[in-house]
GROMACS .gro file of C-alpha atoms in nm:
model
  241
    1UNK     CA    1   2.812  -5.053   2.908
    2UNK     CA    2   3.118  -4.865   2.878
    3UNK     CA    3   3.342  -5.164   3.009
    4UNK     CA    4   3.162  -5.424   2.813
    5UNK     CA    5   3.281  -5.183   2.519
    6UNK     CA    6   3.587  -5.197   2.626
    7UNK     CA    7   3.682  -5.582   2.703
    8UNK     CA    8   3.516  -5.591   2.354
    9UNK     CA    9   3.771  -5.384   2.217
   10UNK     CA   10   4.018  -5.595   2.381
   11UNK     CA   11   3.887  -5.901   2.225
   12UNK     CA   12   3.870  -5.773   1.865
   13UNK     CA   13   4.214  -5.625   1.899
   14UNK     CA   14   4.353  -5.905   2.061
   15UNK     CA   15   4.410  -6.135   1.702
   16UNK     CA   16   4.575  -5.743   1.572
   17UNK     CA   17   4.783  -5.735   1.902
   18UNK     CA   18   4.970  -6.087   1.778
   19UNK     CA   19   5.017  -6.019   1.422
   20UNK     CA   20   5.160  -5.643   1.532
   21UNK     CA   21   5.374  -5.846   1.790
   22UNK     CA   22   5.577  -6.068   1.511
   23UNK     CA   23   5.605  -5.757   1.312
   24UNK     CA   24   5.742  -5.576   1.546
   25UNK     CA   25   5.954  -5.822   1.649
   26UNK     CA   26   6.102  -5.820   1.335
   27UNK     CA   27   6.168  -5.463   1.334
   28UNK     CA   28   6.332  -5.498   1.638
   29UNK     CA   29   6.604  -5.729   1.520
   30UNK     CA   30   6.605  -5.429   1.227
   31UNK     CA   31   6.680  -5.199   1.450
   32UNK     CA   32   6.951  -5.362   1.683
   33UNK     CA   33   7.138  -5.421   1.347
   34UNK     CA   34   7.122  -5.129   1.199
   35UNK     CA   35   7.285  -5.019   1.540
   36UNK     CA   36   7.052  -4.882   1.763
   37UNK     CA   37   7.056  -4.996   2.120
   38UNK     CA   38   6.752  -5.205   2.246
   39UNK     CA   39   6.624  -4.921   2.467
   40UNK     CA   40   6.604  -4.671   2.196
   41UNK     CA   41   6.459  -4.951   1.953
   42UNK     CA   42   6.203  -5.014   2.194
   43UNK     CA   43   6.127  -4.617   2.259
   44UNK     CA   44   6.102  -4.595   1.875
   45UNK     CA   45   5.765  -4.824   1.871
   46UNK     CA   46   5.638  -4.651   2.181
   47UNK     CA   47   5.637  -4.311   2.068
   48UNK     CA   48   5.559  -4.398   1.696
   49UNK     CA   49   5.349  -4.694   1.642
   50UNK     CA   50   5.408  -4.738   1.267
   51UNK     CA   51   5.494  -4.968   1.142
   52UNK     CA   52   5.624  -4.839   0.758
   53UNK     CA   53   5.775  -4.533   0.926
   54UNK     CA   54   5.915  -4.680   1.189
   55UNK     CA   55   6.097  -4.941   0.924
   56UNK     CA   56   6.171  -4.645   0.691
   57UNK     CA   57   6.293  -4.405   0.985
   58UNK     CA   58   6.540  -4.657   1.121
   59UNK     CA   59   6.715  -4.767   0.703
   60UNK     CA   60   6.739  -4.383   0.678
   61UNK     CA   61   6.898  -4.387   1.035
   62UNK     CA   62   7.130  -4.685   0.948
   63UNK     CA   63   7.234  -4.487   0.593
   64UNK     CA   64   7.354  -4.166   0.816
   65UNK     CA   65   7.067  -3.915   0.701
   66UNK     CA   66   7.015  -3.668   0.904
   67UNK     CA   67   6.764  -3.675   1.192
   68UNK     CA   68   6.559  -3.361   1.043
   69UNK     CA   69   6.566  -3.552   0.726
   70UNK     CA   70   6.439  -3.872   0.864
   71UNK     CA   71   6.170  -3.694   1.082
   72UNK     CA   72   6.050  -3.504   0.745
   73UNK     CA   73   6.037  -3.888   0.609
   74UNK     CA   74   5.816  -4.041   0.873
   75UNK     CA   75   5.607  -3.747   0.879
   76UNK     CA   76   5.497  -3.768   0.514
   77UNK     CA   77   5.486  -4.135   0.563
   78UNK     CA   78   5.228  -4.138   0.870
   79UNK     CA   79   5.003  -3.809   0.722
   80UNK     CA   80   4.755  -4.084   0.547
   81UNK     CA   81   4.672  -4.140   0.992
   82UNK     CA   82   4.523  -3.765   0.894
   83UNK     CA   83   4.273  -3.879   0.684
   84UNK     CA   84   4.163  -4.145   0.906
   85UNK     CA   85   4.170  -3.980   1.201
   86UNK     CA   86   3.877  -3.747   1.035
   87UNK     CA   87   3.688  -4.051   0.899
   88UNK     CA   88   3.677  -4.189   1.268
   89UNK     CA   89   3.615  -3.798   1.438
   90UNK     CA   90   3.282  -3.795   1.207
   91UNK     CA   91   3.200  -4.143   1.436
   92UNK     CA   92   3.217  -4.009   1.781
   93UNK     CA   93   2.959  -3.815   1.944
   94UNK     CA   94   3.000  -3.410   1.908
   95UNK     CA   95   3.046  -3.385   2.298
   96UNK     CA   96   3.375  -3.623   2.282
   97UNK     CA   97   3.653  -3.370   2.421
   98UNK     CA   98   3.957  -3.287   2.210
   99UNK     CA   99   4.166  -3.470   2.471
  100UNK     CA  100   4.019  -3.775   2.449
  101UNK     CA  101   3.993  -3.717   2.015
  102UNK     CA  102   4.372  -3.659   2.076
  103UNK     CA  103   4.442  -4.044   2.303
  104UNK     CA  104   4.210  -4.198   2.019
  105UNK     CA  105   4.432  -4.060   1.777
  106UNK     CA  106   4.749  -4.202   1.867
  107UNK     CA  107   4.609  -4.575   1.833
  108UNK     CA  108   4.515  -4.498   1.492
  109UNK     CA  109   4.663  -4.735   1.212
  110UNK     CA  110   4.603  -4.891   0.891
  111UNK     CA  111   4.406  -5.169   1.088
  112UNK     CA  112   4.292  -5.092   1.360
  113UNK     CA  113   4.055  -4.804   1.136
  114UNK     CA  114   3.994  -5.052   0.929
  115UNK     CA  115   3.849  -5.311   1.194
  116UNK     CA  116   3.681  -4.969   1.364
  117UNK     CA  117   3.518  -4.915   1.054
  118UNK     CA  118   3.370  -5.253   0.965
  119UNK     CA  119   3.222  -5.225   1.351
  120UNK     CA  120   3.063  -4.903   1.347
  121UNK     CA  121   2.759  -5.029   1.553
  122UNK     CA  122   3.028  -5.056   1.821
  123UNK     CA  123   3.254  -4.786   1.795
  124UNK     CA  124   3.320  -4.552   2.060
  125UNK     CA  125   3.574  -4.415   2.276
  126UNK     CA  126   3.609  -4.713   2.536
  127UNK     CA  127   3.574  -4.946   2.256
  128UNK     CA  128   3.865  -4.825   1.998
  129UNK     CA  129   4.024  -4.794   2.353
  130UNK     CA  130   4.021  -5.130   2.421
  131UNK     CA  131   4.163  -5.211   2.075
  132UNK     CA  132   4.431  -4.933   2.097
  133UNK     CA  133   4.557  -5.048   2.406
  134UNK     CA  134   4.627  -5.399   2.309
  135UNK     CA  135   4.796  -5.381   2.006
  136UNK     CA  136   4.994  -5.123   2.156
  137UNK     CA  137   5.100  -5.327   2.421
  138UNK     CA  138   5.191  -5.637   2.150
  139UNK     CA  139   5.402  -5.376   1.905
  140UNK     CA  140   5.637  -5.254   2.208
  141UNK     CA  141   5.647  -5.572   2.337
  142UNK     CA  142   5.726  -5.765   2.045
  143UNK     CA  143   5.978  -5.482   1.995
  144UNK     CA  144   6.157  -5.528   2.272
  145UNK     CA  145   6.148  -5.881   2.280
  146UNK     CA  146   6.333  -5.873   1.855
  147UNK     CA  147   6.558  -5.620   1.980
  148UNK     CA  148   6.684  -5.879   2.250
  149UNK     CA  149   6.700  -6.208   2.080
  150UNK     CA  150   6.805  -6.088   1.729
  151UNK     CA  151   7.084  -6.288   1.669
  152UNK     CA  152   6.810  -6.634   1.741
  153UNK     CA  153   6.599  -6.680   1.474
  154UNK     CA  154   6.703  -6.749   1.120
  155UNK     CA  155   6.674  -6.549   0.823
  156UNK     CA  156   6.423  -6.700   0.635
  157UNK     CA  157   6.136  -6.676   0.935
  158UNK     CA  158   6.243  -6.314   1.021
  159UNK     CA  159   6.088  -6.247   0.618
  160UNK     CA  160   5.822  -6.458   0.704
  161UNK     CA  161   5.722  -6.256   1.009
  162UNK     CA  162   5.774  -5.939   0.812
  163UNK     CA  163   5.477  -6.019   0.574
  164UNK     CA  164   5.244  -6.082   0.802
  165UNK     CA  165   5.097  -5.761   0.834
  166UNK     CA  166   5.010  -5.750   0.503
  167UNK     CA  167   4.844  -6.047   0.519
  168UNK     CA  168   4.670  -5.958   0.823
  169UNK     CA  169   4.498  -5.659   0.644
  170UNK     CA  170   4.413  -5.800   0.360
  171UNK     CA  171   4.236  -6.078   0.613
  172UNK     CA  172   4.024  -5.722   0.702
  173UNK     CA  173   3.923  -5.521   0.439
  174UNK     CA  174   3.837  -5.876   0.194
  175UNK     CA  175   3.495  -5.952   0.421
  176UNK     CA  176   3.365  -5.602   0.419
  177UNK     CA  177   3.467  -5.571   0.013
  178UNK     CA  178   3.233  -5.888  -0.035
  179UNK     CA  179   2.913  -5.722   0.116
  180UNK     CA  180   2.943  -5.401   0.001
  181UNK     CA  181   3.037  -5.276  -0.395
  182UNK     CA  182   3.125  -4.934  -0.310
  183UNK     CA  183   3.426  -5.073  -0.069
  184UNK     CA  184   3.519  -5.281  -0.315
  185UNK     CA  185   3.572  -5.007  -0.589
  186UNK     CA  186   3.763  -4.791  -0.344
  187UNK     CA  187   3.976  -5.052  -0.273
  188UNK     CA  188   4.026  -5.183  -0.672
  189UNK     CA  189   4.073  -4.773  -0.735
  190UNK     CA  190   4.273  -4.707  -0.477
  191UNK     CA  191   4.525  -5.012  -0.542
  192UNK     CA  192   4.522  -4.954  -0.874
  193UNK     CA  193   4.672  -4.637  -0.827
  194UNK     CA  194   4.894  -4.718  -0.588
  195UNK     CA  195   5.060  -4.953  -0.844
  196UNK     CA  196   5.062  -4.685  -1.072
  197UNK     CA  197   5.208  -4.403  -0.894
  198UNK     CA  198   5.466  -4.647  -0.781
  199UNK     CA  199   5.618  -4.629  -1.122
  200UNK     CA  200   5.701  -4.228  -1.059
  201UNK     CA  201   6.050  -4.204  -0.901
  202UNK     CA  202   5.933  -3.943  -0.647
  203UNK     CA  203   5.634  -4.167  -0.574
  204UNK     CA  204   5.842  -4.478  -0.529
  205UNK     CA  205   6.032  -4.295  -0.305
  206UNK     CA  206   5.726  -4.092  -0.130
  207UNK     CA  207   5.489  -4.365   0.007
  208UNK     CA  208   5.371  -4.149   0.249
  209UNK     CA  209   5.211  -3.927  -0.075
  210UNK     CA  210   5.116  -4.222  -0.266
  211UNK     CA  211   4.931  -4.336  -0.005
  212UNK     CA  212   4.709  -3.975   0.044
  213UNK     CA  213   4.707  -3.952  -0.352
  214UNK     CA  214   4.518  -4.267  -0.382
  215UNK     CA  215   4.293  -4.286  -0.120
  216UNK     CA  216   4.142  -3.925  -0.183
  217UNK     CA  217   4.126  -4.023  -0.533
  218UNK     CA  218   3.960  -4.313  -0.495
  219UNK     CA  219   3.733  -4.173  -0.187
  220UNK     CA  220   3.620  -3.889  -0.415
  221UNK     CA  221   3.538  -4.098  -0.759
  222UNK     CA  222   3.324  -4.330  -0.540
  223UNK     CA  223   3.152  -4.054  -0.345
  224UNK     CA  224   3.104  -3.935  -0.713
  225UNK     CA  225   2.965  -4.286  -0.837
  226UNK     CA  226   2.778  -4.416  -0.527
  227UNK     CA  227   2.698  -4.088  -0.335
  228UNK     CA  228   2.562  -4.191   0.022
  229UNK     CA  229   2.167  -4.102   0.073
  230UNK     CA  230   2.142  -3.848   0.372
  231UNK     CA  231   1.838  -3.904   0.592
  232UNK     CA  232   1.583  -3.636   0.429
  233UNK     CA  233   1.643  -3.807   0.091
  234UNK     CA  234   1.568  -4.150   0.216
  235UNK     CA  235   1.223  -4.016   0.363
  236UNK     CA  236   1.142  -3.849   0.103
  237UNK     CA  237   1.167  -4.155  -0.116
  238UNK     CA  238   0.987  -4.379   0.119
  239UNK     CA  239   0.710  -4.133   0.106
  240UNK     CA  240   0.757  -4.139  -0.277
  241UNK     CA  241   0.653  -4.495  -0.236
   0.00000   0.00000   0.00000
């Protein structure tokens, strides 16, 4: 069961593992131009994985900030992983040991939670495993690969390859808006604000905040609006009937 799981995981992730793979090639033409050798470009994605802080990390690296100043950046920017690393924790079984909570949470991204989330039937530790693993293995590779042959492709397709990640999650979270409302109102919420707070200066500067400010937001008007029925309510109303 567990390695069915898994090649499932593989599967899923697999269309993730190509879109990560142009993005990161892009960043790794970013990076070789902003001066950083290929081997650190590529040890970047492999000890990171993200791909806004990895982009934001290696502009502040190219403007001379300081490294404490750049770590300080990326952290802020990757603390929205927090909150979905506890909305996938509540998925796993109670027994799951911290180590293997901790390998899960490395994988975590915008969306691969997302696609984890929209398969809950499946989820599990083999099978966000199997996902992890192979978009990993396209975002270092597709590194490595932009950090070579960076002076190749022309401008205008290293943009297009850029935007593909956004267009990739949108691709996820539209299907799973359709079916259910209560998605769909976190989502209009939370981009809503998002726009908003990206009017602030410190905001506009502080995605990494933004980001946190409008998904609690949003998570806590719609747990407000459309609170989720636990299991003695739902009997109880069945026996109502």
């Amino acid at each position: 069961m567990s390695k069915k799981l898994f090649c499932k995981g593989l599967k899923n992730g697999f269309p993730i593992s190509l879109i990560y793979f142009a993005v990161a090639f892009t960043f790794g033409i970013q990076a070789v131009k902003s001066r950083i050798s290929v081997l650190w470009s590529t040890v970047i994605s492999a000890t990171d994985f993200s791909s806004t802080g990895q982009f934001a990390g290696v502009k502040m690296i190219e403007l001379g900030e300081s490294f404490f100043a750049v770590f300080i950046t990326v952290l802020i920017i990757n603390a929205r992983y927090l909150l979905m690393g506890f909305s996938l924790s509540q998925m796993l079984p109670a027994k799951t040991s911290v180590f293997k909570r901790m390998v899960l949470s490395f994988f975590v991204t915008d969306e691969l939670y997302a696609l984890a989330y929209d398969n809950k039937q499946d989820f599990c530790v083999t099978y966000f495993l199997g996902m992890g693993i192979i978009a990993y293995l396209g975002w270092v590779s597709g590194t490595l690969l932009g950090a070579l042959t960076d002076s190749f492709l022309p401008v205008r397709l290293q943009l297009a390859l850029g935007i593909a990640l956004y267009c990739m999650f949108i691709a996820i979270i539209i299907p799973p808006a359709k079916k259910n409302k209560n998605i769909f109102m976190a989502i209009f919420i939370a981009s809503g604000l998002s726009c908003l707070l990206y009017a602030i200066p410190f905001f506009k500067k502080q995605l990494g905040f933004s980001i946190i400010l409008s998904s609690c937001v949003a998570s806590c008007i719609c747990a407000l609006v459309f609170p989720v029925e636990t299991e003695s309510e739902t009997e109880k109303g069945v026996q109502n009937v």
